[in-house]
CSV table of C-alpha atoms in Angstrom, one decimal:
chain,number,residue,atom,x,y,z
G,1,MET,CA,21.5,9.9,17.6
G,2,THR,CA,23.8,9.0,20.5
G,3,HIS,CA,23.1,6.0,22.8
G,4,VAL,CA,22.2,7.0,26.3
G,5,PRO,CA,22.8,4.4,28.8
G,6,VAL,CA,19.7,3.4,30.9
G,7,VAL,CA,21.8,3.3,34.0
G,8,ASN,CA,22.5,7.0,34.8
G,9,LEU,CA,22.0,9.5,37.6
G,10,ALA,CA,18.7,10.8,36.3
G,11,ASN,CA,17.1,7.2,36.1
G,12,ALA,CA,18.6,6.3,39.5
G,13,LEU,CA,16.7,9.2,41.1
G,14,THR,CA,13.5,8.2,39.5
G,15,VAL,CA,13.9,4.6,40.7
G,16,LEU,CA,14.8,6.0,44.2
G,17,ARG,CA,11.6,8.0,44.2
G,18,LEU,CA,9.6,4.9,43.3
G,19,MET,CA,11.4,3.1,46.2
G,20,LEU,CA,10.6,5.9,48.6
G,21,VAL,CA,6.8,5.5,48.0
G,22,PRO,CA,6.4,2.5,50.4
G,23,VAL,CA,8.9,3.9,52.9
G,24,PHE,CA,6.9,7.1,53.0
G,25,LEU,CA,3.6,5.2,53.5
G,26,LEU,CA,5.2,3.3,56.3
G,27,ALA,CA,6.1,6.5,58.1
G,28,LEU,CA,2.8,8.2,57.3
G,29,PHE,CA,0.8,5.3,58.9
G,30,ALA,CA,3.1,4.5,61.8
G,31,GLU,CA,1.7,4.9,65.2
G,32,HIS,CA,-1.9,5.0,63.8
G,33,GLY,CA,-0.9,7.9,61.4
G,34,HIS,CA,-1.2,10.7,63.9
G,35,ASP,CA,2.1,10.7,65.8
G,36,ALA,CA,3.9,14.0,65.4
G,37,LYS,CA,7.4,12.4,65.0
G,38,THR,CA,6.4,9.9,62.4
G,39,ARG,CA,4.4,12.5,60.5
G,40,ILE,CA,7.6,14.7,60.5
G,41,ALA,CA,9.6,11.6,59.2
G,42,ALA,CA,6.9,11.1,56.5
G,43,PHE,CA,7.2,14.7,55.4
G,44,VAL,CA,11.0,14.5,55.2
G,45,ILE,CA,10.7,11.4,53.0
G,46,PHE,CA,8.0,13.0,50.9
G,47,ALA,CA,10.2,16.2,50.5
G,48,VAL,CA,13.2,14.0,49.5
G,49,ALA,CA,11.0,12.3,47.0
G,50,ILE,CA,9.7,15.6,45.5
G,51,ILE,CA,13.2,17.0,45.3
G,52,THR,CA,14.2,13.9,43.2
G,53,ASP,CA,11.5,14.8,40.8
G,54,ARG,CA,13.1,18.2,40.3
G,55,LEU,CA,16.6,16.8,40.0
G,56,ASP,CA,16.0,14.0,37.6
G,57,GLY,CA,14.3,15.9,35.0
G,58,ALA,CA,17.0,18.7,35.3
G,59,LEU,CA,19.8,16.1,34.9
G,60,ALA,CA,18.1,14.3,32.0
G,61,ARG,CA,17.6,17.4,30.0
G,62,ASN,CA,20.7,19.4,30.8
G,63,TYR,CA,23.3,16.4,30.7
G,64,GLY,CA,21.9,14.4,27.9
G,65,MET,CA,20.5,11.5,30.2
G,66,VAL,CA,17.0,11.4,28.6
G,67,THR,CA,16.1,7.6,28.0
G,68,GLU,CA,12.8,5.8,27.2
G,69,PHE,CA,13.0,4.3,30.6
G,70,GLY,CA,13.2,7.7,32.2
G,71,THR,CA,10.5,9.2,30.0
G,72,LEU,CA,8.1,6.3,31.0
G,73,ALA,CA,9.0,5.8,34.6
G,74,ASP,CA,9.3,9.4,35.6
G,75,PRO,CA,5.4,10.1,35.4
G,76,ILE,CA,4.7,6.8,36.9
G,77,ALA,CA,6.9,7.6,39.9
G,78,ASP,CA,5.5,11.0,40.2
G,79,LYS,CA,1.8,9.6,40.2
G,80,ALA,CA,2.7,6.9,42.6
G,81,LEU,CA,4.0,9.4,45.2
G,82,ILE,CA,1.3,12.0,44.9
G,83,GLY,CA,-1.4,9.3,44.6
G,84,ALA,CA,0.0,7.4,47.6
G,85,ALA,CA,0.2,10.6,49.6
G,86,LEU,CA,-3.6,11.8,48.7
G,87,ILE,CA,-4.9,8.4,49.3
G,88,GLY,CA,-2.9,8.0,52.6
G,89,LEU,CA,-4.0,11.4,53.8
G,90,SER,CA,-7.7,10.7,53.0
G,91,MET,CA,-7.5,7.2,54.6
G,92,LEU,CA,-6.2,9.0,57.8
G,93,GLY,CA,-9.2,11.5,57.7
G,94,ASP,CA,-6.9,14.4,57.0
G,95,LEU,CA,-8.0,15.1,53.3
G,96,TRP,CA,-11.4,15.0,51.9
G,97,TRP,CA,-11.8,12.0,49.6
G,98,TRP,CA,-13.4,14.2,46.9
G,99,VAL,CA,-10.2,16.2,46.7
G,100,THR,CA,-8.2,12.9,46.3
G,101,VAL,CA,-10.5,11.6,43.7
G,102,LEU,CA,-10.7,14.8,41.9
G,103,ILE,CA,-6.8,15.0,41.5
G,104,LEU,CA,-6.3,11.5,40.7
G,105,VAL,CA,-9.0,11.5,38.0
G,106,ARG,CA,-7.5,14.5,36.5
G,107,GLU,CA,-3.9,12.9,36.7
G,108,ILE,CA,-5.0,9.7,35.1
G,109,GLY,CA,-7.2,11.5,32.5
G,110,ILE,CA,-4.5,13.7,31.3
G,111,THR,CA,-2.1,10.7,31.2
G,112,LEU,CA,-4.6,8.8,29.0
G,113,LEU,CA,-5.1,11.9,26.9
G,114,ARG,CA,-1.5,12.3,26.4
G,115,PHE,CA,-1.3,8.6,25.2
G,116,ALA,CA,-4.3,9.1,23.0
G,117,VAL,CA,-2.7,11.9,20.9
G,118,LEU,CA,0.9,10.7,21.3
G,119,HIS,CA,0.8,9.9,17.4
G,120,ARG,CA,0.6,13.7,16.8
G,121,GLY,CA,3.3,14.5,19.3
G,122,VAL,CA,3.8,14.8,22.9
G,123,ILE,CA,1.7,17.3,24.9
G,124,PRO,CA,4.3,19.1,26.9
G,125,ALA,CA,3.8,20.2,30.5
G,126,SER,CA,2.5,23.7,30.4
G,127,ARG,CA,3.6,26.4,32.9
G,128,GLY,CA,0.2,26.1,34.5
G,129,GLY,CA,0.8,22.4,34.9
G,130,LYS,CA,4.2,22.8,36.4
G,131,LEU,CA,2.6,25.4,38.9
G,132,LYS,CA,-0.1,22.8,39.7
G,133,THR,CA,2.4,20.2,40.4
G,134,LEU,CA,4.5,22.5,42.8
G,135,VAL,CA,1.3,23.7,44.5
G,136,GLN,CA,0.0,20.2,44.9
G,137,ALA,CA,3.4,19.1,46.4
G,138,VAL,CA,3.4,22.1,48.9
G,139,GLY,CA,-0.2,21.5,49.8
G,140,ILE,CA,0.3,17.8,50.4
G,141,GLY,CA,3.5,18.2,52.3
G,142,LEU,CA,1.7,20.8,54.7
G,143,LEU,CA,-1.1,18.3,55.3
G,144,ILE,CA,1.4,15.7,56.2
G,145,LEU,CA,2.9,17.7,58.9
G,146,PRO,CA,1.3,17.9,62.2
G,147,LEU,CA,0.0,21.3,62.0
G,148,ASN,CA,-2.8,23.1,63.8
G,149,GLY,CA,-4.3,26.5,64.2
G,150,PRO,CA,-3.2,29.2,61.4
G,151,TRP,CA,-0.8,26.9,60.0
G,152,LEU,CA,-3.4,24.2,59.2
G,153,VAL,CA,-5.7,27.0,57.7
G,154,THR,CA,-2.7,27.9,55.6
G,155,ALA,CA,-2.3,24.2,54.4
G,156,TRP,CA,-5.9,24.1,53.5
G,157,ALA,CA,-5.7,27.4,51.6
G,158,VAL,CA,-2.7,26.1,49.5
G,159,MET,CA,-4.5,22.8,48.9
G,160,ALA,CA,-7.6,24.8,47.7
G,161,VAL,CA,-5.4,26.6,45.2
G,162,ALA,CA,-4.0,23.2,44.2
G,163,VAL,CA,-7.6,21.9,43.4
G,164,ILE,CA,-8.4,25.1,41.3
G,165,LEU,CA,-5.0,24.7,39.4
G,166,THR,CA,-5.8,21.0,38.9
G,167,VAL,CA,-9.1,21.8,37.3
G,168,VAL,CA,-8.0,24.7,35.3
G,169,THR,CA,-4.8,23.1,33.8
G,170,GLY,CA,-6.7,19.8,33.2
G,171,LEU,CA,-9.4,21.8,31.1
G,172,ASP,CA,-6.5,23.5,29.4
G,173,TYR,CA,-4.9,20.3,28.4
G,174,VAL,CA,-8.1,18.9,27.1
G,175,VAL,CA,-8.8,22.1,25.0
G,176,SER,CA,-5.3,21.9,23.7
G,177,ALA,CA,-5.7,18.3,22.7
G,178,VAL,CA,-8.9,18.9,21.0
G,179,THR,CA,-7.5,21.9,19.0
G,180,ASP,CA,-4.5,19.9,18.0
G,181,LEU,CA,-6.7,17.0,16.7
G,182,ARG,CA,-8.7,19.5,14.7
G,183,GLY,CA,-5.6,20.8,13.2
G,184,GLY,CA,-5.9,24.3,14.8
G,185,PRO,CA,-3.1,26.5,16.4
G,186,GLY,CA,-1.7,24.9,19.6
G,187,ARG,CA,-0.9,26.4,22.9
G,188,SER,CA,2.1,28.8,23.0
């Protein structure tokens, strides 16, 4: 097995995403959280951070940059960014708290589930899980923007789909883990 240096571009992008979380929050809460210019700035920071998530994984897999640090830090960075955005939007009154709590409980629960069954192998992200992540990011991004009228309705519709996917994929992971623990056939 070849040694992969911890200091590589994929891990640098993961660290950048972690560092962008407080910068994003500063922009989100600037001017009491409802200034159009600072909300657009917060959106841009959030979008850059989300893009680093796509890039770091692709780089790590395609160019042999997978490290233990990246494997551990990447999901932490993802959850820190999404969690900060959800909590920030709820604190500003732009997202119902029950949505934030539901998504965070699912994310933390699935992370704990993955650790609990780690001895039997890693539960990979399913297509549904990847779609959930994308739809959550789009929904959160739209809610960060200073939208109104039909655009705001669209943002809420996307967030509703994200909530449904969050619940459905969460249940799918639980069923998969239970099936795996019982020795049955896993997901394909």
